PDB file of C-alpha atoms in Angstrom:
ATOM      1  CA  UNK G1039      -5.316 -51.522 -32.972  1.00  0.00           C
ATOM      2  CA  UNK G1040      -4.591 -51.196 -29.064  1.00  0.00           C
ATOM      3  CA  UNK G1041      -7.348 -48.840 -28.382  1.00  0.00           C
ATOM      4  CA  UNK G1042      -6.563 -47.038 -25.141  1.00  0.00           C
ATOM      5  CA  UNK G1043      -2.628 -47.500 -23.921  1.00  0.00           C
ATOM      6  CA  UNK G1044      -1.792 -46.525 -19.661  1.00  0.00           C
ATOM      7  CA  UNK G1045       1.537 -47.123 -18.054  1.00  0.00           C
ATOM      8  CA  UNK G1046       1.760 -48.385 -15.616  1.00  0.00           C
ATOM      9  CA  UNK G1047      -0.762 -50.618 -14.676  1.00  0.00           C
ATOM     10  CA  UNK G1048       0.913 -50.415 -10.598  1.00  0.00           C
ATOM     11  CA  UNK G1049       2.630 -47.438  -8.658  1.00  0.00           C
ATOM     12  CA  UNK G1050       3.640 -46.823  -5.267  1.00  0.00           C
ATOM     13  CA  UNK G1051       4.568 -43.312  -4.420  1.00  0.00           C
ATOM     14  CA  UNK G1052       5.695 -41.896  -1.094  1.00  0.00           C
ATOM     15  CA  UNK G1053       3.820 -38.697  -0.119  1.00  0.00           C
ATOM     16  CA  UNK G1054       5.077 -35.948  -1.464  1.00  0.00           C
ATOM     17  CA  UNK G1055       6.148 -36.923  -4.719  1.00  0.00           C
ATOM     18  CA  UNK G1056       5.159 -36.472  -8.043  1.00  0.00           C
ATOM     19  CA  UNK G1057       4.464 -38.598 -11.187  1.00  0.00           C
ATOM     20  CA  UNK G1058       2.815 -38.668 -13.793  1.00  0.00           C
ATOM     21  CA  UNK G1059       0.519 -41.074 -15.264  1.00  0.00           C
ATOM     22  CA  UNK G1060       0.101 -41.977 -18.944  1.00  0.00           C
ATOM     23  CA  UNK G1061      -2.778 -42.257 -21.596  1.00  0.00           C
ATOM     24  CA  UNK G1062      -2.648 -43.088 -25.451  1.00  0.00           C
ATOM     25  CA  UNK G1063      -5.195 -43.781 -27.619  1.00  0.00           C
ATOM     26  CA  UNK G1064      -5.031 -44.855 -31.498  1.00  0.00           C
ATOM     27  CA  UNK G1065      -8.655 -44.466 -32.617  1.00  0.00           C
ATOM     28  CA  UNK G1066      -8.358 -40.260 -33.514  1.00  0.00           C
ATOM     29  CA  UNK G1067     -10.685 -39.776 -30.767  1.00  0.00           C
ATOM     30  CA  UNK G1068     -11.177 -36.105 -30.033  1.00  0.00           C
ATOM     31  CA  UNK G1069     -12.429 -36.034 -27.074  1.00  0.00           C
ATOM     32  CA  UNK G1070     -10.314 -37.702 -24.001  1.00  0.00           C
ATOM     33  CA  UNK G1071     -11.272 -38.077 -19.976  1.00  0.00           C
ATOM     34  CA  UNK G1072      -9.552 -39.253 -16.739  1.00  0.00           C
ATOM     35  CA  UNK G1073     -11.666 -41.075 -14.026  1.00  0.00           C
ATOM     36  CA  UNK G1074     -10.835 -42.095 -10.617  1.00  0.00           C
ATOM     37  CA  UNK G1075     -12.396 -44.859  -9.146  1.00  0.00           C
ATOM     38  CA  UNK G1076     -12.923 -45.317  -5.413  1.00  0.00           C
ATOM     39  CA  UNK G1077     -15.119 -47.936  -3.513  1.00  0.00           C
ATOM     40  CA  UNK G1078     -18.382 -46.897  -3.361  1.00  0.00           C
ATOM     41  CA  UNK G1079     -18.256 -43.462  -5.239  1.00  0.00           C
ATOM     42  CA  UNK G1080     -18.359 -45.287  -8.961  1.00  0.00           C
ATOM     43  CA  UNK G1081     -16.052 -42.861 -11.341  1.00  0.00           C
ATOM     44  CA  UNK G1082     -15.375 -39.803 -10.629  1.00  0.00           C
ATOM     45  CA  UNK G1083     -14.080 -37.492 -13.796  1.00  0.00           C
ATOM     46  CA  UNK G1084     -10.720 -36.115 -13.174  1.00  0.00           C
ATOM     47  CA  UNK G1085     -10.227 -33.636 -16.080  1.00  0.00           C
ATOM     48  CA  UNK G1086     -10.593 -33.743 -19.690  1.00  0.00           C
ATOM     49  CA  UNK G1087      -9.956 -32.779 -23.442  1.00  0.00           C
ATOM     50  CA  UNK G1088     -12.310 -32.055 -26.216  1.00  0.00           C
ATOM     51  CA  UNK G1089      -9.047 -31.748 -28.343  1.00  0.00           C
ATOM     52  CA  UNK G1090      -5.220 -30.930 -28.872  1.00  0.00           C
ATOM     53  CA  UNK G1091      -4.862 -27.792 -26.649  1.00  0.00           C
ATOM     54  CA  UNK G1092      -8.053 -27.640 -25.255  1.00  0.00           C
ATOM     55  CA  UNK G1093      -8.479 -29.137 -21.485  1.00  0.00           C
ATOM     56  CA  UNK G1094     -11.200 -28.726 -18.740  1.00  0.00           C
ATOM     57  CA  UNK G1095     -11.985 -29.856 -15.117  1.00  0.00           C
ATOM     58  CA  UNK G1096     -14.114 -32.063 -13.965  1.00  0.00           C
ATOM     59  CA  UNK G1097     -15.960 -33.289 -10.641  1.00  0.00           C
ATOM     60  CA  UNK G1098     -12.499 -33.657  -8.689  1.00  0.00           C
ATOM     61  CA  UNK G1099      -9.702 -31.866 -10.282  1.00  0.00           C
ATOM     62  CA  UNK G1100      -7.689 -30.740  -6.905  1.00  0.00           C
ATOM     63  CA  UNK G1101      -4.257 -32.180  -7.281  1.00  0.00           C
ATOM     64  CA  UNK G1102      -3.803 -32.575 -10.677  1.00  0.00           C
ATOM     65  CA  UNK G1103      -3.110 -31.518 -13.940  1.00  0.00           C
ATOM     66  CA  UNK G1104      -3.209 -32.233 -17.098  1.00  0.00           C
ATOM     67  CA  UNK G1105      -2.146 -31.244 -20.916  1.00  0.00           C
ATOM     68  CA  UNK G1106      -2.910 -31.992 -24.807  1.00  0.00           C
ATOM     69  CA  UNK G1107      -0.317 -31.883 -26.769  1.00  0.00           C
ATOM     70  CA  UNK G1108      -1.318 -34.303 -29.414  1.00  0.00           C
ATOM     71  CA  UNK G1109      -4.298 -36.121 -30.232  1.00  0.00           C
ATOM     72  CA  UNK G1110      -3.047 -39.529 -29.401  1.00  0.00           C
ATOM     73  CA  UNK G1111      -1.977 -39.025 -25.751  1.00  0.00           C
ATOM     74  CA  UNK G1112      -3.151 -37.485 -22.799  1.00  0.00           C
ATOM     75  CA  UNK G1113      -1.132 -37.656 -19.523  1.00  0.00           C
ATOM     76  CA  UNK G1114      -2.436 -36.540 -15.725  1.00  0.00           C
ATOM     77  CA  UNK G1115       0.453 -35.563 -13.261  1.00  0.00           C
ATOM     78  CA  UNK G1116       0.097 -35.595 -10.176  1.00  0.00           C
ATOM     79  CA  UNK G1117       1.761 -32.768  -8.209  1.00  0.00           C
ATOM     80  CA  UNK G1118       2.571 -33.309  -4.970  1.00  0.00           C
ATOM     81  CA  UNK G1119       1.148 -36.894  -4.076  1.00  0.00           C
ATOM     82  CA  UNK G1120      -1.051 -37.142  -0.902  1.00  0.00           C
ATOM     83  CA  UNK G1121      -3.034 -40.267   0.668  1.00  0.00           C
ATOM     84  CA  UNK G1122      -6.299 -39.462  -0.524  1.00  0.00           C
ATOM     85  CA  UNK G1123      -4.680 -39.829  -3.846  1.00  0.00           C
ATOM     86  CA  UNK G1124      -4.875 -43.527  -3.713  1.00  0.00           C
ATOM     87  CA  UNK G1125      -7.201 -44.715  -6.026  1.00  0.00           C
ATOM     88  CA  UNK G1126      -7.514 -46.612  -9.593  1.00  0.00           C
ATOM     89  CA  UNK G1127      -7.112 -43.971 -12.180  1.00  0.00           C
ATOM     90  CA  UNK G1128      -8.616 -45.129 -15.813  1.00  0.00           C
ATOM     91  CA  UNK G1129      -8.109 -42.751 -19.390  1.00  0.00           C
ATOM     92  CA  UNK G1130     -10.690 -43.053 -21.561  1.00  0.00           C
ATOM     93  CA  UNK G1131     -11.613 -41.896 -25.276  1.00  0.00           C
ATOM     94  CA  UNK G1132     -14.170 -41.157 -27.345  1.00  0.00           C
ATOM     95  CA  UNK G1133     -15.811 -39.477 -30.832  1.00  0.00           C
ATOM     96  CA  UNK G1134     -17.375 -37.051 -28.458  1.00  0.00           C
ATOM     97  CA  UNK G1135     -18.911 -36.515 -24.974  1.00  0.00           C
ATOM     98  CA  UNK G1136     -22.607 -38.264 -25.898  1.00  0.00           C
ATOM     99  CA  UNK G1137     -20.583 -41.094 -27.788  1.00  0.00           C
ATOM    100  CA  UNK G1138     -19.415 -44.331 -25.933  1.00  0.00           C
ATOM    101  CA  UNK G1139     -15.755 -44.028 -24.388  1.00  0.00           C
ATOM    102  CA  UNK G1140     -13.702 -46.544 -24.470  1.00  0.00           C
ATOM    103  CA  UNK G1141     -11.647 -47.263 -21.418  1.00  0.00           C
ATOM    104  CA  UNK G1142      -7.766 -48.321 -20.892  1.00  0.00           C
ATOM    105  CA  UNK G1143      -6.917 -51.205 -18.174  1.00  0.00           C
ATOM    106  CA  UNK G1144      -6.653 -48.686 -15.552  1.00  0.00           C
ATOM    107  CA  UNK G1145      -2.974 -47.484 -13.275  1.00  0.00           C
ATOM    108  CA  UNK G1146      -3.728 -48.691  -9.795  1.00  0.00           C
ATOM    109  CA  UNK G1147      -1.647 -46.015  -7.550  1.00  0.00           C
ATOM    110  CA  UNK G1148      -1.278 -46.455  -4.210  1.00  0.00           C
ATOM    111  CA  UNK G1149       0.361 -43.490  -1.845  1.00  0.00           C
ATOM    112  CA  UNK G1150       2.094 -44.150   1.617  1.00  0.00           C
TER     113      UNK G1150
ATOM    114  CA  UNK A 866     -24.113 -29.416 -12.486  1.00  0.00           C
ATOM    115  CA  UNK A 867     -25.987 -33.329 -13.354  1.00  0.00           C
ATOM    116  CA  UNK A 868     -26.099 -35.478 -10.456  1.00  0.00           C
ATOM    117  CA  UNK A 869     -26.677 -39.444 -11.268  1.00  0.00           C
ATOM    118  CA  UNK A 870     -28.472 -41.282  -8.747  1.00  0.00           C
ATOM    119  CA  UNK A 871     -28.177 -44.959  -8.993  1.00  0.00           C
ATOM    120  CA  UNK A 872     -29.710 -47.754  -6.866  1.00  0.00           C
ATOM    121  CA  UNK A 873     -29.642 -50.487  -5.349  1.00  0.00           C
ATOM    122  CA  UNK A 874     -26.186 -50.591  -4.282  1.00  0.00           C
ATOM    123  CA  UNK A 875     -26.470 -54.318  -4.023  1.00  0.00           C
ATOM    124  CA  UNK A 876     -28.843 -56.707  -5.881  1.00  0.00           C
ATOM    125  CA  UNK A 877     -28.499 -60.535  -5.583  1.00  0.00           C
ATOM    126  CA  UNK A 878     -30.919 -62.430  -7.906  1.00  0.00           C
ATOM    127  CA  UNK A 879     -31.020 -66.637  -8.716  1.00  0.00           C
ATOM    128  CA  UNK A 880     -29.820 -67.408 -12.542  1.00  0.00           C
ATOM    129  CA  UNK A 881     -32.703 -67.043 -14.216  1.00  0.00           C
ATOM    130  CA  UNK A 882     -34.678 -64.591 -12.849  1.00  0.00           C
ATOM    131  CA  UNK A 883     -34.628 -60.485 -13.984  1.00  0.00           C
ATOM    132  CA  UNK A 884     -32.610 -57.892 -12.515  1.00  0.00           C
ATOM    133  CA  UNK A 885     -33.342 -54.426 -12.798  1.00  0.00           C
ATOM    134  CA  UNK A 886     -31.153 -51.313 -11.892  1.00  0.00           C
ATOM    135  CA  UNK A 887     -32.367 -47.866 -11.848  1.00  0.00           C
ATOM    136  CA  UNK A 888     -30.575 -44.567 -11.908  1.00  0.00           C
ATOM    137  CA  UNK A 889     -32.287 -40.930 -12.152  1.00  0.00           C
ATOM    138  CA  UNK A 890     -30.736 -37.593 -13.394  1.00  0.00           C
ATOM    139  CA  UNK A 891     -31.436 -34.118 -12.733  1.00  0.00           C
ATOM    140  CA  UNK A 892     -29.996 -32.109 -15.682  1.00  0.00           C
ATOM    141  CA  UNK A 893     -32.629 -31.735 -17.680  1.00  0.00           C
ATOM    142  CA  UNK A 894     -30.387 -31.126 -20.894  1.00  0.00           C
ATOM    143  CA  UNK A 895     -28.939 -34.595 -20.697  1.00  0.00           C
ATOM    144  CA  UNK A 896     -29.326 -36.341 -24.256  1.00  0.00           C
ATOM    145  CA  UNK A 897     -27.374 -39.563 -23.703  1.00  0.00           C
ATOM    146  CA  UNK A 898     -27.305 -42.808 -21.019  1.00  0.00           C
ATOM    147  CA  UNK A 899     -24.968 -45.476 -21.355  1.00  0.00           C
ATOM    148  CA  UNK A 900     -24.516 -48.528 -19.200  1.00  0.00           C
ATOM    149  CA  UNK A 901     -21.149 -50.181 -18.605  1.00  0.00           C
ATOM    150  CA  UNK A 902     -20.322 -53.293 -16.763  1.00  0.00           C
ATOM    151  CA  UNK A 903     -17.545 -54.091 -14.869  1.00  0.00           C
ATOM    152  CA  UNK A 904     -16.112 -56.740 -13.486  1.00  0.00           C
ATOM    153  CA  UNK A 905     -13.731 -57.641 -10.767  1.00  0.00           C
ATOM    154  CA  UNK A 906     -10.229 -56.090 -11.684  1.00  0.00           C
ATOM    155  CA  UNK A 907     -11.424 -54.822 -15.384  1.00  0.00           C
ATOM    156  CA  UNK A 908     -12.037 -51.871 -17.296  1.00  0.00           C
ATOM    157  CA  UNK A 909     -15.643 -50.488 -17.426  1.00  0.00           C
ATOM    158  CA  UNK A 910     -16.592 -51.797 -20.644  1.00  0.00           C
ATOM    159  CA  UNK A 911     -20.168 -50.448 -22.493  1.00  0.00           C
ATOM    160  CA  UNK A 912     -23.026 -52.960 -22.853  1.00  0.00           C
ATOM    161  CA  UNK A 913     -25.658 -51.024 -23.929  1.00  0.00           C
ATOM    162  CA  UNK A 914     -26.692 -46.696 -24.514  1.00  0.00           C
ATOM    163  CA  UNK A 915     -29.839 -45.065 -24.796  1.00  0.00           C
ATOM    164  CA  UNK A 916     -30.524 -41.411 -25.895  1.00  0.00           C
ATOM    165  CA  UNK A 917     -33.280 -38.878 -25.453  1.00  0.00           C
ATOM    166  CA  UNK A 918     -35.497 -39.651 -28.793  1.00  0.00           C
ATOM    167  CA  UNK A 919     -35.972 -43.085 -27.758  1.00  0.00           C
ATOM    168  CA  UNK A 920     -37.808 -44.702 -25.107  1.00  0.00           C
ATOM    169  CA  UNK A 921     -36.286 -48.389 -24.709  1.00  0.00           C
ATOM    170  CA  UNK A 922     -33.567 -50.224 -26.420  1.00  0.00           C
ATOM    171  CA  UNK A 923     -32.908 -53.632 -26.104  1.00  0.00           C
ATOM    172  CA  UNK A 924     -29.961 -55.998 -27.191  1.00  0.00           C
ATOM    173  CA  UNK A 925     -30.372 -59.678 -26.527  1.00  0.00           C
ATOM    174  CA  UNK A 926     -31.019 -60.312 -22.780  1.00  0.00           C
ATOM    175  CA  UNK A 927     -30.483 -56.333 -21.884  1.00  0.00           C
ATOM    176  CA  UNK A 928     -32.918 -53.824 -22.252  1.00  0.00           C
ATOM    177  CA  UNK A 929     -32.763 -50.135 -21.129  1.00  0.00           C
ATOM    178  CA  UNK A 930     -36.215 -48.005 -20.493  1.00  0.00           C
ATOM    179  CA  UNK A 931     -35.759 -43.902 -20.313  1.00  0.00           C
ATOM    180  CA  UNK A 932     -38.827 -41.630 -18.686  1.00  0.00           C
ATOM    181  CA  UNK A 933     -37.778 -38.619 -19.643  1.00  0.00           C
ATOM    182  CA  UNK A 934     -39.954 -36.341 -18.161  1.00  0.00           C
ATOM    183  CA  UNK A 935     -39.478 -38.382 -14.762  1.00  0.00           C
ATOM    184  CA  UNK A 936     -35.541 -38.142 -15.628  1.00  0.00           C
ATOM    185  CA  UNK A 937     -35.168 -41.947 -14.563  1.00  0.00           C
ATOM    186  CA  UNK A 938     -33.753 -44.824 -16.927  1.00  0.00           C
ATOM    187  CA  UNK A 939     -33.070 -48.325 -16.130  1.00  0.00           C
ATOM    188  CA  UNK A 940     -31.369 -51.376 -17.149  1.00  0.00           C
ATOM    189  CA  UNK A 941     -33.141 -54.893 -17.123  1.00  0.00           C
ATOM    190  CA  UNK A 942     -31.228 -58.456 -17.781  1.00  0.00           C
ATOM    191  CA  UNK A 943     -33.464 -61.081 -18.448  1.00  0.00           C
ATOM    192  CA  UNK A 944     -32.625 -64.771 -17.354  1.00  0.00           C
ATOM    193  CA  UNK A 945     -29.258 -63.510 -15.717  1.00  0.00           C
ATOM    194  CA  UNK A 946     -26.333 -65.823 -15.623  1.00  0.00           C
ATOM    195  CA  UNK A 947     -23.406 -66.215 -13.433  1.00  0.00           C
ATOM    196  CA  UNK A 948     -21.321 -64.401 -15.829  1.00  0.00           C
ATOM    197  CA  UNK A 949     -23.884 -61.493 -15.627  1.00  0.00           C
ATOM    198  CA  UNK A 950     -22.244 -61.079 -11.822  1.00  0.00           C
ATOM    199  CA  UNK A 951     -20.456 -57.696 -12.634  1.00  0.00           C
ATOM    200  CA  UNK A 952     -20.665 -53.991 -11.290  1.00  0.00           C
ATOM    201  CA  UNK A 953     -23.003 -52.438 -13.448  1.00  0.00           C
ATOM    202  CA  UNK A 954     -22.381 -48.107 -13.958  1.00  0.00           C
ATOM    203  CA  UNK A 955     -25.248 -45.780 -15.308  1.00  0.00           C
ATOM    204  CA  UNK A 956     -24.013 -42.518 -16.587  1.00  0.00           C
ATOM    205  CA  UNK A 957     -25.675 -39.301 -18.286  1.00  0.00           C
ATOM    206  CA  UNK A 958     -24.161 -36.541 -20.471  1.00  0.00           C
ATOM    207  CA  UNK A 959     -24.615 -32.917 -18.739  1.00  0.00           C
ATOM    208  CA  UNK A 960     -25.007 -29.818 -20.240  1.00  0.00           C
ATOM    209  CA  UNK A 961     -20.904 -29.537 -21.490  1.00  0.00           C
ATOM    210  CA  UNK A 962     -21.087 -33.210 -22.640  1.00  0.00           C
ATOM    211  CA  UNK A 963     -19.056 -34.178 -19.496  1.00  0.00           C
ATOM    212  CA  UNK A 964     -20.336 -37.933 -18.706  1.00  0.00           C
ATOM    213  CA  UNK A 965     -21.461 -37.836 -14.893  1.00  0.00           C
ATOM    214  CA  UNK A 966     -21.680 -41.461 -13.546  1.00  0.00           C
ATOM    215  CA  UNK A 967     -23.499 -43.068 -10.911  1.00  0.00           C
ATOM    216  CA  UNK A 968     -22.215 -44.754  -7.751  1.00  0.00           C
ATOM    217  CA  UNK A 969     -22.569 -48.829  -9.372  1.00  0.00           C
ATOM    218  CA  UNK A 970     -24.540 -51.809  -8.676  1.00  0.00           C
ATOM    219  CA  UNK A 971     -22.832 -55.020  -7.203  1.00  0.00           C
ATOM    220  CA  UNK A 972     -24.832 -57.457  -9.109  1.00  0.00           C
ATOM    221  CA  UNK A 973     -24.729 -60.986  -7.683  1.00  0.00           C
ATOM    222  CA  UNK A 974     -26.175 -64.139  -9.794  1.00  0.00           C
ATOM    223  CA  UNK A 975     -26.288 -67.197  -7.898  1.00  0.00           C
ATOM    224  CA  UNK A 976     -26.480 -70.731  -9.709  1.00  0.00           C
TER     225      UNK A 976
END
């Protein structure tokens, strides 16, 4: 049981370009979130998923996008990287938004 | 939308003695307050949750209080340790079930 999967744990992008940043879980959790985490400003939700096919912004979601094609996995793109992109980007999963998520490791991405 | 308020930014404390981190909410709906912890180069990981129909919880050495009509809740460690040094997160449901967290606590335990 590897709970929640992202790869990869370290990118460097140039400005400009795109990528995209994966998230699978293995506990049938419904409902799925993406955080960034800057000094100072704790975690900020990204986007996220109450389901397969269903998806929602959150707080910050300028810059990205996102899809939910399965139940398992849950990937962010980014498309068209800029500096204020850099940040630590975690997944996380859960029965439902009042239930505890559990979080991956976390994709440290760094743009020049 | 919520807004989570958390303070101090900071808190250094001597092992042994209490800590105490408070964070307030303003969405009245909210139904559900976890804590994680955090530390250096890890994922947030849960230590303890609270949710409306229930005042305090407590688990060990960690307790959480909720006011309700106040919209505050807080997290106490009792007879901290070094390995209580961590960054500590509130967070509260809003009305969509979207968890909204606060900015952290640097906790600090010296021996």
């Amino acid at each position: 049981n590897a709970g929640v999967t992202q790869t990869p744990k370290f990118q460097v992008l140039k400005t400009g370009q795109s990528m995209t940043l994966q998230c699978a879980q293995d506990m049938n959790h419904e409902y799925m979130s993406w955080y960034r985490q800057d000094p100072g400003m704790g975690l900020r939700l990204i986007h996220y998923s109450v389901g397969a096919g269903i998806t929602d912004q959150g707080e910050v979601p300028n810059g990205y996008n996102v899809s939910r094609s399965t139940t398992e996995d849950f990937p962010l793109r980014l498309l068209s990287a800029a500096p204020s992109q850099t940040s630590v980007y975690f997944c996380a999963s859960s029965l439902g938004g009042n239930q505890p998520q559990h979080f991956g490791d976390g994709t440290r991405l760094s743009i020049l | 939308g919520e807004n989570v308020e958390q303070h101090p930014s900071t808190l250094s404390v001597q092992e042994g003695d209490s800590a105490v981190i408070k964070c307030t909410y303003s969405d009245s709906a909210s139904n559900y307050f976890p804590w994680y912890k955090q530390e250096l180069g890890k994922r947030p990981q849960l230590i303890i949750d609270i949710r409306s129909n229930v005042g305090e919880k407590k688990d060990q050495r960690i307790a959480v209080t909720l006011n309700k009509t106040a919209k505050h809740f807080s997290l106490h460690i009792t007879e901290t340790q070094p390995e209580d040094s961590a960054v500590y997160f509130c967070a509260a449901n809003d009305d969509t079930d979207k968890l909204i967290f606060g900015t952290g606590t640097r906790l600090q335990v010296f021996p």
